Short mmCIF file of C-alpha atoms and ligand atoms in Angstrom, two decimals:
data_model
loop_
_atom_site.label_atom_id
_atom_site.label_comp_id
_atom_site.label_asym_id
_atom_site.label_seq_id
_atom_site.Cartn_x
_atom_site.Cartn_y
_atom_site.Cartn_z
CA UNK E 1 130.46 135.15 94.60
CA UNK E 2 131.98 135.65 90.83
CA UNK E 3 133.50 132.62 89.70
CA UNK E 4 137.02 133.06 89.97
CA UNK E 5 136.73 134.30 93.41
CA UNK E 6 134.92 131.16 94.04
CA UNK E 7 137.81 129.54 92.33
CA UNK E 8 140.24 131.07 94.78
CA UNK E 9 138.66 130.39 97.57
CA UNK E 10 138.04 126.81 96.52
CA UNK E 11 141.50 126.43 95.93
CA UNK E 12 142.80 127.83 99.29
CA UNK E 13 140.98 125.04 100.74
CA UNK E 14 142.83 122.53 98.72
CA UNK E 15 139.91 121.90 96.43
CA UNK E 16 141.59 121.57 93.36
CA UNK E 17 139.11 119.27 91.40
CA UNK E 18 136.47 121.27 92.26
CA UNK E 19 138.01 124.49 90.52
CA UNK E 20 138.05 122.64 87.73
CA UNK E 21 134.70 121.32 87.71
CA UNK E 22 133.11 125.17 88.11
CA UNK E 23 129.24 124.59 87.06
CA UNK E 24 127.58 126.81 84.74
CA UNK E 25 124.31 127.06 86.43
CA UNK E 26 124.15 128.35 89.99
CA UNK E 27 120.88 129.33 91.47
CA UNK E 28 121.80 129.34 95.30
CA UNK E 29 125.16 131.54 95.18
CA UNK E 30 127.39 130.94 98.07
CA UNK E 31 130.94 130.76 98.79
CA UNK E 32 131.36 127.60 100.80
CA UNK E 33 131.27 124.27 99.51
CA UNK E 34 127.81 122.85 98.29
CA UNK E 35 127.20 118.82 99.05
CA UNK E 36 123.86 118.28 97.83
CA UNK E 37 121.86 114.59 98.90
CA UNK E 38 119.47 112.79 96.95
CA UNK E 39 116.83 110.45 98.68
CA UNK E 40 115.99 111.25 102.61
CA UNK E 41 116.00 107.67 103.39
CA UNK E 42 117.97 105.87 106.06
CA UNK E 43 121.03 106.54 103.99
CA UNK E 44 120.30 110.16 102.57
CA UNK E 45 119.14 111.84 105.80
CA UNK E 46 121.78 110.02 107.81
CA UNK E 47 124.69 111.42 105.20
CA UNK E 48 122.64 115.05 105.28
CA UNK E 49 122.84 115.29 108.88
CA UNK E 50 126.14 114.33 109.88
CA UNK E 51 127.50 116.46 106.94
CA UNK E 52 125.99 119.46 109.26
CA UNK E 53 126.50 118.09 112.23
CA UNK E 54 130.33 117.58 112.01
CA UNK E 55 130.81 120.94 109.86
CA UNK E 56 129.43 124.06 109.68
CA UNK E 57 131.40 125.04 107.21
CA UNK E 58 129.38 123.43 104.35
CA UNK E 59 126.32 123.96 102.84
CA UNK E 60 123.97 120.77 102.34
CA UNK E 61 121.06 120.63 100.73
CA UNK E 62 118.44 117.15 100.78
CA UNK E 63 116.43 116.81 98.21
CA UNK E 64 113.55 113.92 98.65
CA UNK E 65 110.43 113.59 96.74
CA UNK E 66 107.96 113.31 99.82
CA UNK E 67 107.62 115.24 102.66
CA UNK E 68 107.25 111.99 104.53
CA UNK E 69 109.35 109.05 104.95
CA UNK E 70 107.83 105.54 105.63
CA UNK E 71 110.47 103.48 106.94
CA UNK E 72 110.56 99.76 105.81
CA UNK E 73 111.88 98.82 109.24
CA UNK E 74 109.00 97.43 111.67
CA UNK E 75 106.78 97.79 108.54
CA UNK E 76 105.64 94.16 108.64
CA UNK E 77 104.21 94.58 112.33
CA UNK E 78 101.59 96.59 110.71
CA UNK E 79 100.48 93.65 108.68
CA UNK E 80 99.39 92.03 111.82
CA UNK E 81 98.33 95.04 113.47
CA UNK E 82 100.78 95.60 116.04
CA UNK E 83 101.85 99.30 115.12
CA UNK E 84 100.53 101.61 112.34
CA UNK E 85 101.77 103.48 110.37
CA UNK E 86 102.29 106.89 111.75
CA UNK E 87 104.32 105.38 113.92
CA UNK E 88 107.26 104.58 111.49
CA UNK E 89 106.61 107.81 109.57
CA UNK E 90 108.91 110.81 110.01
CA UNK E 91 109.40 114.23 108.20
CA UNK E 92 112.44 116.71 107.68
CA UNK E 93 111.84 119.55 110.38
CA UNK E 94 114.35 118.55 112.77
CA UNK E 95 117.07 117.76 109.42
CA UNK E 96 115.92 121.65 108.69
CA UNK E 97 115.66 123.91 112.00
CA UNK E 98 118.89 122.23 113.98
CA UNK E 99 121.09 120.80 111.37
CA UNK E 100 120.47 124.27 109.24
CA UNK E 101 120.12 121.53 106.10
CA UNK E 102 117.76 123.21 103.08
CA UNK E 103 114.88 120.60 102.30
CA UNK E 104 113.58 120.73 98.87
CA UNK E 105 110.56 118.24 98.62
CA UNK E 106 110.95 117.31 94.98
CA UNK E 107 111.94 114.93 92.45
CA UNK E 108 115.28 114.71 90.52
CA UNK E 109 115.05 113.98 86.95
CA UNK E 110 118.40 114.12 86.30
CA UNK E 111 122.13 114.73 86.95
CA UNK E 112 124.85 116.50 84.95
CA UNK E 113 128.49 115.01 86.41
CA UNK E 114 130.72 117.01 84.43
CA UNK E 115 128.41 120.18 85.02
CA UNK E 116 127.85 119.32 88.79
CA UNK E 117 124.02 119.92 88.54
CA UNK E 118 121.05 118.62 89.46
CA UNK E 119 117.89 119.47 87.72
CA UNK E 120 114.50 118.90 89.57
CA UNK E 121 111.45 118.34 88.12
CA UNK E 122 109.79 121.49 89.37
CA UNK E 123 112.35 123.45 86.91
CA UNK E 124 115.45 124.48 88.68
CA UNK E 125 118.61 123.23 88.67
CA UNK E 126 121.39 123.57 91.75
CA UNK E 127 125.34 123.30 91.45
CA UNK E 128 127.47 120.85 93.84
CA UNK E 129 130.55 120.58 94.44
CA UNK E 130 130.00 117.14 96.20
CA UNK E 131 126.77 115.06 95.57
CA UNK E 132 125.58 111.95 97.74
CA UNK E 133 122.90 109.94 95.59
CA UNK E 134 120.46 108.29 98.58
CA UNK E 135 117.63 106.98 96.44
CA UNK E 136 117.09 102.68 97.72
CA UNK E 137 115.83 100.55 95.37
CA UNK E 138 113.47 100.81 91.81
CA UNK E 139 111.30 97.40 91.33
CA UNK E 140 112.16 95.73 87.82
CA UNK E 141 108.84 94.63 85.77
CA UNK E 142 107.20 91.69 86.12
CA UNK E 143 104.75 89.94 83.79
CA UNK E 144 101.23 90.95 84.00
CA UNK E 145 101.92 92.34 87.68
CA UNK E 146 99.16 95.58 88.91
CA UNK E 147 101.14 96.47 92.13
CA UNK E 148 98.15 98.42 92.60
CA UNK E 149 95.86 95.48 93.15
CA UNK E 150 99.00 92.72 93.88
CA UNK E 151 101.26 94.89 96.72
CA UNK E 152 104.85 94.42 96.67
CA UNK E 153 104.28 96.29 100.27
CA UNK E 154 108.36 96.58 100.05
CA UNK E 155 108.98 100.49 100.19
CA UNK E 156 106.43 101.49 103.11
CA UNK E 157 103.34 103.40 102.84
CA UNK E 158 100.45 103.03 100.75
CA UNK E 159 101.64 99.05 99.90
CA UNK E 160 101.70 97.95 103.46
CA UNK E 161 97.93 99.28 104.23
CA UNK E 162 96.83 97.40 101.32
CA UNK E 163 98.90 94.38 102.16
CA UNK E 164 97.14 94.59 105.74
CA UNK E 165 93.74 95.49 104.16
CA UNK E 166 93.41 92.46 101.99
CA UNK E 167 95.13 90.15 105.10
CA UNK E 168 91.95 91.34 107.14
CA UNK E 169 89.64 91.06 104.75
CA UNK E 170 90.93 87.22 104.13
CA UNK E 171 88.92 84.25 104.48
CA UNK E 172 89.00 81.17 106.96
CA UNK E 173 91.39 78.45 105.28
CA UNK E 174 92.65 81.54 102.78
CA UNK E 175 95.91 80.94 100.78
CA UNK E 176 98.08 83.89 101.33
CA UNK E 177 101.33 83.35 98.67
CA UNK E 178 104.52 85.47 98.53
CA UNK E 179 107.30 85.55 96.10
CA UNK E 180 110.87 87.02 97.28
CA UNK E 181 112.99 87.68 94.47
CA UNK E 182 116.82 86.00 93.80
CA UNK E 183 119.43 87.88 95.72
CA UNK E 184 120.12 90.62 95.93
CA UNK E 185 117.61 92.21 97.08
CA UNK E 186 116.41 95.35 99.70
CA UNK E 187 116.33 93.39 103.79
CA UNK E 188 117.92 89.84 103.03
CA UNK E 189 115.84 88.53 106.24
CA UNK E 190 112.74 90.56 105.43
CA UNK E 191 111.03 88.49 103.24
CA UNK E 192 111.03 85.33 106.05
CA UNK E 193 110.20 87.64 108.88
CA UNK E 194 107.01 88.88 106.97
CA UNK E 195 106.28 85.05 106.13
CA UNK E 196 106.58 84.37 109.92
CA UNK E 197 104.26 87.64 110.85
CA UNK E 198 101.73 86.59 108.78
CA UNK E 199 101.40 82.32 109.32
CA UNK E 200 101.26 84.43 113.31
CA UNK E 201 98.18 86.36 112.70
CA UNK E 202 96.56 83.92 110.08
CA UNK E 203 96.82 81.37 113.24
CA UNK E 204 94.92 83.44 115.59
CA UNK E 205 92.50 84.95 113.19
CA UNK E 206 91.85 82.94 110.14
CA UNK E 207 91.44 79.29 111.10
CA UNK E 208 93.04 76.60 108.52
CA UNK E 209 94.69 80.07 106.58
CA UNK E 210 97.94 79.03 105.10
CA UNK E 211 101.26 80.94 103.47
CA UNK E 212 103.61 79.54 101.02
CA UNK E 213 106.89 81.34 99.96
CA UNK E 214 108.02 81.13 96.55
CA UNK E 215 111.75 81.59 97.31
CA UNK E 216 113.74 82.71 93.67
CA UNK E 217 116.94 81.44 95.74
CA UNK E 218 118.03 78.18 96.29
CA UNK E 219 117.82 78.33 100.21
CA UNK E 220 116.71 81.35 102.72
CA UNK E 221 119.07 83.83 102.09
CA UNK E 222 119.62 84.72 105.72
CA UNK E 223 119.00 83.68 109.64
CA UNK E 224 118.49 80.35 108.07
CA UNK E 225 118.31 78.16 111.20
CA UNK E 226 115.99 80.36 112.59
CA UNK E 227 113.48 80.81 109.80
CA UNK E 228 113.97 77.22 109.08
CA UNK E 229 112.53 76.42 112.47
CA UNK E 230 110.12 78.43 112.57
CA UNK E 231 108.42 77.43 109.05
CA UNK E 232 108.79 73.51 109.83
CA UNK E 233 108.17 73.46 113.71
CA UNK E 234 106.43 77.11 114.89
CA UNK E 235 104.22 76.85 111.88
CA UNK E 236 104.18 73.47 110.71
CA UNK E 237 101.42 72.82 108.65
CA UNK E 238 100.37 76.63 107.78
CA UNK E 239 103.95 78.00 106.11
CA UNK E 240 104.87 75.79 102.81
CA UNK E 241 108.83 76.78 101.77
CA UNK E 242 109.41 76.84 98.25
CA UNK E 243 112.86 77.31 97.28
CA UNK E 244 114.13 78.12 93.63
CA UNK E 245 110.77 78.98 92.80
CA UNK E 246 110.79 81.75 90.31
CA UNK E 247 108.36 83.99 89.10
CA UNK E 248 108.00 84.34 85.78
CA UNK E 249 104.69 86.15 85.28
CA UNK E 250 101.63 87.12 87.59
CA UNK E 251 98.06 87.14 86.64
CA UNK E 252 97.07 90.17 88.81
CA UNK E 253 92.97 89.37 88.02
CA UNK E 254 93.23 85.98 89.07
CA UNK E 255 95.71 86.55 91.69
CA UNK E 256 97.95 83.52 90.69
CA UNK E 257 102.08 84.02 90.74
CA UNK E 258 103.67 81.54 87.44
CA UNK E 259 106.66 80.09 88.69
CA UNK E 260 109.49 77.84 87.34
CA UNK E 261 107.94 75.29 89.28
CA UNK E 262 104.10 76.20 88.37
CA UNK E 263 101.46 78.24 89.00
CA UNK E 264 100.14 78.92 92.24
CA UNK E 265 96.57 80.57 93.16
CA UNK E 266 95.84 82.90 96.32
CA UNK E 267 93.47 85.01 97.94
CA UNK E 268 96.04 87.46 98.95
CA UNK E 269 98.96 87.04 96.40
CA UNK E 270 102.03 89.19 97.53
CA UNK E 271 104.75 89.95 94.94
CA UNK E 272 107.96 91.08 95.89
CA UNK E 273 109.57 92.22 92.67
CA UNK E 274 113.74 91.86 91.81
CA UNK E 275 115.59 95.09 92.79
CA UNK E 276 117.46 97.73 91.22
CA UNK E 277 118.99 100.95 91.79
CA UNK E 278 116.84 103.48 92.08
CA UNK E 279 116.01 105.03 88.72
CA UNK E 280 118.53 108.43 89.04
CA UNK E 281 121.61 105.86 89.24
CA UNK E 282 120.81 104.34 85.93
CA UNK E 283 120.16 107.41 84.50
CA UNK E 284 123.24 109.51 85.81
CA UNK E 285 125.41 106.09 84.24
CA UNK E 286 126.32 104.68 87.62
CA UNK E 287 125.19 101.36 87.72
CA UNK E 288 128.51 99.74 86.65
CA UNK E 289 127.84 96.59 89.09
CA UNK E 290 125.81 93.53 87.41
CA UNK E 291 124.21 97.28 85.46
CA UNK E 292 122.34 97.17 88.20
CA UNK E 293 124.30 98.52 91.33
CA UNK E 294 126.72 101.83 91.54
CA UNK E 295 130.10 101.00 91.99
CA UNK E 296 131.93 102.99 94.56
CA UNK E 297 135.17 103.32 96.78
CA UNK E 298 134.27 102.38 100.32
CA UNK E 299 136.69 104.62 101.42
CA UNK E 300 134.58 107.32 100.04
CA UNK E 301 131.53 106.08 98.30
CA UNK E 302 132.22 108.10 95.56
CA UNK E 303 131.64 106.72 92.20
CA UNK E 304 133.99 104.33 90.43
CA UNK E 305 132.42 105.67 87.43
CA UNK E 306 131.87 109.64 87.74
CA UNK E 307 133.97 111.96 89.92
CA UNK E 308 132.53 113.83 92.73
CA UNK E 309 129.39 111.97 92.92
CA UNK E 310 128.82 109.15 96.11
CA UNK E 311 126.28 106.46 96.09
CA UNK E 312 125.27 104.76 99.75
CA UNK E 313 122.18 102.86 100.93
CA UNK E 314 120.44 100.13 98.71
CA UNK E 315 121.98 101.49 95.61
CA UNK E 316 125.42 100.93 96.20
CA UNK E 317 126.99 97.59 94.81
CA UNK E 318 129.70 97.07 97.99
CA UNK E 319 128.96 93.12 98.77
CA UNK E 320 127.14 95.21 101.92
CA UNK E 321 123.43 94.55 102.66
CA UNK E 322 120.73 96.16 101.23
CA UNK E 323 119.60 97.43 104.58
CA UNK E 324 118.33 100.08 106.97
CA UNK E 325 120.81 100.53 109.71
CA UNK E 326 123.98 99.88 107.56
CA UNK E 327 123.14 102.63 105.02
CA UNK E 328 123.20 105.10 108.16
CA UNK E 329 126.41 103.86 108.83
CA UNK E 330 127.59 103.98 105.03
CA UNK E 331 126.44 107.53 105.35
CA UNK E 332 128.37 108.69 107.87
CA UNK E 333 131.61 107.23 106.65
CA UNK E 334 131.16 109.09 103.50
CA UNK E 335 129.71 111.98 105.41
CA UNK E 336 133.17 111.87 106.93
CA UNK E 337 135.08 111.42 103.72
CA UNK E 338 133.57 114.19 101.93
CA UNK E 339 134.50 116.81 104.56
CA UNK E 340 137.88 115.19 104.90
CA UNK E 341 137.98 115.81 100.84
CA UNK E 342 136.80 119.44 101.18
CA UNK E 343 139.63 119.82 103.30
CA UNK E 344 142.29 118.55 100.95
CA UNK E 345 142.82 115.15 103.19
CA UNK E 346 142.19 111.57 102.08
CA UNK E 347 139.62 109.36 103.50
CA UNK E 348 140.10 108.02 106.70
CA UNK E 349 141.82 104.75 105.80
CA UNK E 350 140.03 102.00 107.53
CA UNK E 351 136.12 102.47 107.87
CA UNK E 352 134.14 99.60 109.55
CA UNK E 353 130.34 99.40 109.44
CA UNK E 354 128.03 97.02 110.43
CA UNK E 355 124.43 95.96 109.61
CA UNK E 356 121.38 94.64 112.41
CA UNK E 357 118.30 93.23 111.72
CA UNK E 358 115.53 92.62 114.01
CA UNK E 359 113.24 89.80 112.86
CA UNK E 360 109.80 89.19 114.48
CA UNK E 361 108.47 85.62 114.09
CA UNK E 362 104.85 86.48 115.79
CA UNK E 363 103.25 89.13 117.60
CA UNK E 364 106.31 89.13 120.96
CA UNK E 365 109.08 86.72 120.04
CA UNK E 366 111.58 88.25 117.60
CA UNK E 367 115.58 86.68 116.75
CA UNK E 368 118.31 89.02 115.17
CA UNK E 369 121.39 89.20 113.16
CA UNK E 370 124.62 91.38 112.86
CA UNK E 371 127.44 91.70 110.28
CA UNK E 372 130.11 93.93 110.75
CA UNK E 373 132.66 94.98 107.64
CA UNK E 374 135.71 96.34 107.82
CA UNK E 375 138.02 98.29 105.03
CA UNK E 376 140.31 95.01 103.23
CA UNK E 377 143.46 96.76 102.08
CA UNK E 378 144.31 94.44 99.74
CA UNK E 379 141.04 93.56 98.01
CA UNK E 380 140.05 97.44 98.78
CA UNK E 381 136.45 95.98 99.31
CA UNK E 382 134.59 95.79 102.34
CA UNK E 383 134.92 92.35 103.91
CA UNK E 384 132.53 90.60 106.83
CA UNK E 385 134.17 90.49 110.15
CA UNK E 386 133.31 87.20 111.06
CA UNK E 387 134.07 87.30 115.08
CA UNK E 388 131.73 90.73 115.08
CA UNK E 389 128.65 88.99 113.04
CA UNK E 390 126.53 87.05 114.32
CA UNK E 391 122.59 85.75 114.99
CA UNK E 392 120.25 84.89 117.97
CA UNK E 393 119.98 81.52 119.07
CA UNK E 394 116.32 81.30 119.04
CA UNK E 395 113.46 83.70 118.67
CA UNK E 396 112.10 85.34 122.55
CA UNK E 397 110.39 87.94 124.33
CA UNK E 398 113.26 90.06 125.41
CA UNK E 399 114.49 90.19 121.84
CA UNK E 400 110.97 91.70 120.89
CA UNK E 401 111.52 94.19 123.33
CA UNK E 402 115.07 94.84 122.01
CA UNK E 403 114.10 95.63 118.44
CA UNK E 404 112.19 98.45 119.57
CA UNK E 405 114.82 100.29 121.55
CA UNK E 406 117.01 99.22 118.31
CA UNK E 407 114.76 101.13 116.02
CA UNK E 408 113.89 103.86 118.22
CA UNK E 409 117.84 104.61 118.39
CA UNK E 410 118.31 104.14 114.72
CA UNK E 411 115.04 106.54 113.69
CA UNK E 412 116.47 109.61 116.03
CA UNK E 413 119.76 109.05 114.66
CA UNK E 414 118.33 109.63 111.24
CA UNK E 415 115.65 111.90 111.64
CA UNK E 416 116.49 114.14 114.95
C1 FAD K 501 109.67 94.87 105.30
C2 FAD K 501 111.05 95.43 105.45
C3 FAD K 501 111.71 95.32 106.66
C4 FAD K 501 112.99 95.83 106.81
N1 FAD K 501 113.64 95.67 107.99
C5 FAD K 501 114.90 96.11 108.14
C6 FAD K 501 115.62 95.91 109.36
O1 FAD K 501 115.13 95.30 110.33
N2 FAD K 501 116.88 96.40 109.46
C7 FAD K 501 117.47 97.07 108.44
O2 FAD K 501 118.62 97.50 108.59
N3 FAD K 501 116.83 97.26 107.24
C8 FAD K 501 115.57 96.79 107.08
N4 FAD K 501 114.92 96.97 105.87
C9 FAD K 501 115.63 97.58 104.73
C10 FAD K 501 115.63 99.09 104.75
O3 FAD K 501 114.31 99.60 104.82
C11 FAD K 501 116.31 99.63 103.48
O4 FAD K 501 117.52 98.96 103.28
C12 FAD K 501 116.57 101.12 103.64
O5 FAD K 501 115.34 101.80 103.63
C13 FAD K 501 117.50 101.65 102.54
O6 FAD K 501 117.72 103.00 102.76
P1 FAD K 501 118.01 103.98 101.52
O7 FAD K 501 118.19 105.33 102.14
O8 FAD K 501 119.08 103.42 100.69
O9 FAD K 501 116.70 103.93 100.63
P2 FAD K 501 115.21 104.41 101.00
O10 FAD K 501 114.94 104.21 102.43
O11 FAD K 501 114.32 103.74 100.01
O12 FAD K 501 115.23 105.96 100.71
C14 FAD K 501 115.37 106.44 99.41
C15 FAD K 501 114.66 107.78 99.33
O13 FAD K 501 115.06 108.42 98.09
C16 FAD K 501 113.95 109.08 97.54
N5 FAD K 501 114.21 109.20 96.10
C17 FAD K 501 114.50 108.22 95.22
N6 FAD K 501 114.74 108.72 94.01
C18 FAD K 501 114.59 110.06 94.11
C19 FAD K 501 114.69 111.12 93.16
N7 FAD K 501 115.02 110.90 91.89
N8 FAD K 501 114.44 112.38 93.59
C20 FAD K 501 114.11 112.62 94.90
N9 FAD K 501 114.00 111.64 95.83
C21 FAD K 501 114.24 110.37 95.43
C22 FAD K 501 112.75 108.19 97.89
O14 FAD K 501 111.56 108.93 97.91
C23 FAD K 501 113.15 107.66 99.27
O15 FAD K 501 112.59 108.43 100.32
C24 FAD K 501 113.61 96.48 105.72
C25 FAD K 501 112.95 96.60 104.50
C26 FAD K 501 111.68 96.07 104.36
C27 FAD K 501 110.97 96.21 103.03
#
């Protein structure tokens, strides 16, 4: 379609801002509107396949640099051995054959806003008229750190085998030390829950094996009661809590973690590194919370800083969790608000998500916790709904069984 045709027909649908914005580079020439989605995470595939699923009258394109995704969620049961990891792993066909989306498995080096492109590291570059930027969390540096030998085991994969490799491989009355970074950071109860899955199997296979958390923050961040009990009463005597213990350097060789408080040795030293937006956030100029978040309208998610471009999951600076099953909800209400957009219509006026975390504390008790948001008018940010929010009262059985019906649902409403 020639450009000013293109124009027209943008314009007959009300999408004035978009006429204006014509890129200069089109490689995929179409004449419906083009929302392409960075990052198949949680957030990106979520946003991809509602954008399909509620209109067939865009085109959507997901671009993701792997052809697999490792989800985070339920990762820590495969440090004691209760799952593996093809079963959290998931690819793109079903995104592809019945949501019509076009994969690309490839990495974006950069974005043009005022162009509307995206250039790819295998050399071409596509035109949007609406783009969703998916991609979680980049780790900052830290001192001295080899993440290759020290796992952060904090985006799934390759880190959690090795985190579970060197756990086996651990000796009787072993020191196994973790550092969790100061808020905030991706999974606010994740850290805890992985400190509690671990002091688990270290009890029933590495006699007189201890952990000790090197907390950044001044308290657990969240589910306190609950983690609290279970570090002073369900493992009493194997978990040591550290608060406001922060890293400030790691000798990877030695495996010892230098703290504000001192330096602590281990046999298996885990380093959970502070957070950041993911790398293409920086580099597009959206990181205008703390520089380290991308400020958006939670109306929309679109950018407070460049038009036409939305941030959701980990990478957006909200106040809302960095977590799993809130991006998918972030993702459809600006799944929503773009095709409400392409229409000519404002965003649907009072969007409400909510976030749910499944904790295990050993190998078949688990506790939870819920938050729910809703749209503040007058603040215009998304405020905790304290009546809707919520955690378990204590760890059990039936809760274990819960949190896999919980992520079952949340994985097919992604991925299928
Ligand atoms: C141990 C652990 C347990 C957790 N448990 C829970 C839980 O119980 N409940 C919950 O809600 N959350 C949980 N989380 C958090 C959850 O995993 C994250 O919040 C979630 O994955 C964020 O989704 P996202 O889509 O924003 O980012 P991600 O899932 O990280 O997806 C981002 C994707 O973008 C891709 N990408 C990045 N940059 C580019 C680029 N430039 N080009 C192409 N592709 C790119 C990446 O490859 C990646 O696939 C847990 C996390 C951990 C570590």
């Amino acid at each position: 379609m020639n450009p000013t045709t293109r124009r027209q027909f943008l314009k007959s649908l009300g999408l004035a801002t978009l006429a204006t914005g014509f890129p200069a580079i089109v490689t995929a020439a179409t004449t419906r509107p083009h929302v392409i989605v960075i990052g198949g995470g949680f957030a990106g595939a979520t946003a991809a396949k509602y954008l399909r699923h509620w209109s067939t009258a865009v085109d959507v394109t997901l671009i993701e640099a792997n052809a697999n995704y490792n989800s985070c969620i339920l990762s820590n049961l495969v440090l004691n051995n209760q799952m593996n990891m093809s079963q959290i792993t998931f690819n793109y066909n079903v995104l592809a054959q019945k949501y019509g989306i076009r994969v690309i498995n490839d990495w974006v080096n950069g974005v043009d806003g005022n162009n509307q492109t995206v250039s790819l590291r295998g050399g071409t570059t596509l035109a949007y008229d609406r783009l969703i930027i998916a991609p979680g969390v980049q780790f900052l540096p830290v001192t001295g750190l080899d993440s290759n030998v020290i796992p952060h085991a904090w985006k799934a994969g390759v880190q959690t085998t090795l985190l579970q490799q060197q756990l086996a491989a651990m000796p009787n009355n072993g020191k196994f030390v973790m550092t969790i970074p100061a808020k905030p950071y991706r999974c606010p109860p994740g850290p805890y829950e992985r400190a509690c899955v671990v002091a688990d199997y270290l009890k029933r296979n590495k006699p007189g094996a201890t952990v000790t958390v090197l907390d950044a923050n001044a308290d657990i961040v969240a589910e306190r009661e609950t983690f609290n009990h279970a570090f002073t009463v369900t493992y009493a005597g194997i978990v040591n809590y550290v608060p406001n213990a922060v890293l400030t350097a790691v000798d990877s060789a030695r495996k010892i973690a230098h703290t504000s408080l001192g330096d602590y040795t281990a046999d298996v030293l885990n380093v959970i590194p502070p957070q950041s937006a993911g790398e293409i956030i920086h580099s597009t100029g959206l990181a205008n919370v703390g520089g380290h978040w991308a400020g958006v309208n939670p109306l929309s998610y679109e950018s407070t800083a460049v038009a036409n471009i939305h941030v959701i999951g980990d990478s957006q600076g909200t106040g809302q969790p960095k977590a799993g099953h809130i991006a998918n909800a972030e993702a459809k209400v600006c799944a929503d608000a773009i095709l409400r957009l392409l229409g000519g219509n404002p965003p649907f006026a009072a969007p409400v998500t909510n976030s749910a975390c499944y904790s295990p504390i050993s190998a078949t008790t688990a506790s939870w916790l819920t938050a729910a948001f809703a749209y503040d008018t007058v603040s215009r940010t998304m405020k905790i709904v304290p009546e809707s929010s919520g955690e378990a009262s204590a760890p059990s059985r039936q809760n274990y069984q819960r949190m896999f019906d919980w992520a079952n649902n949340l994985f097919a409403d992604t991925f299928a």
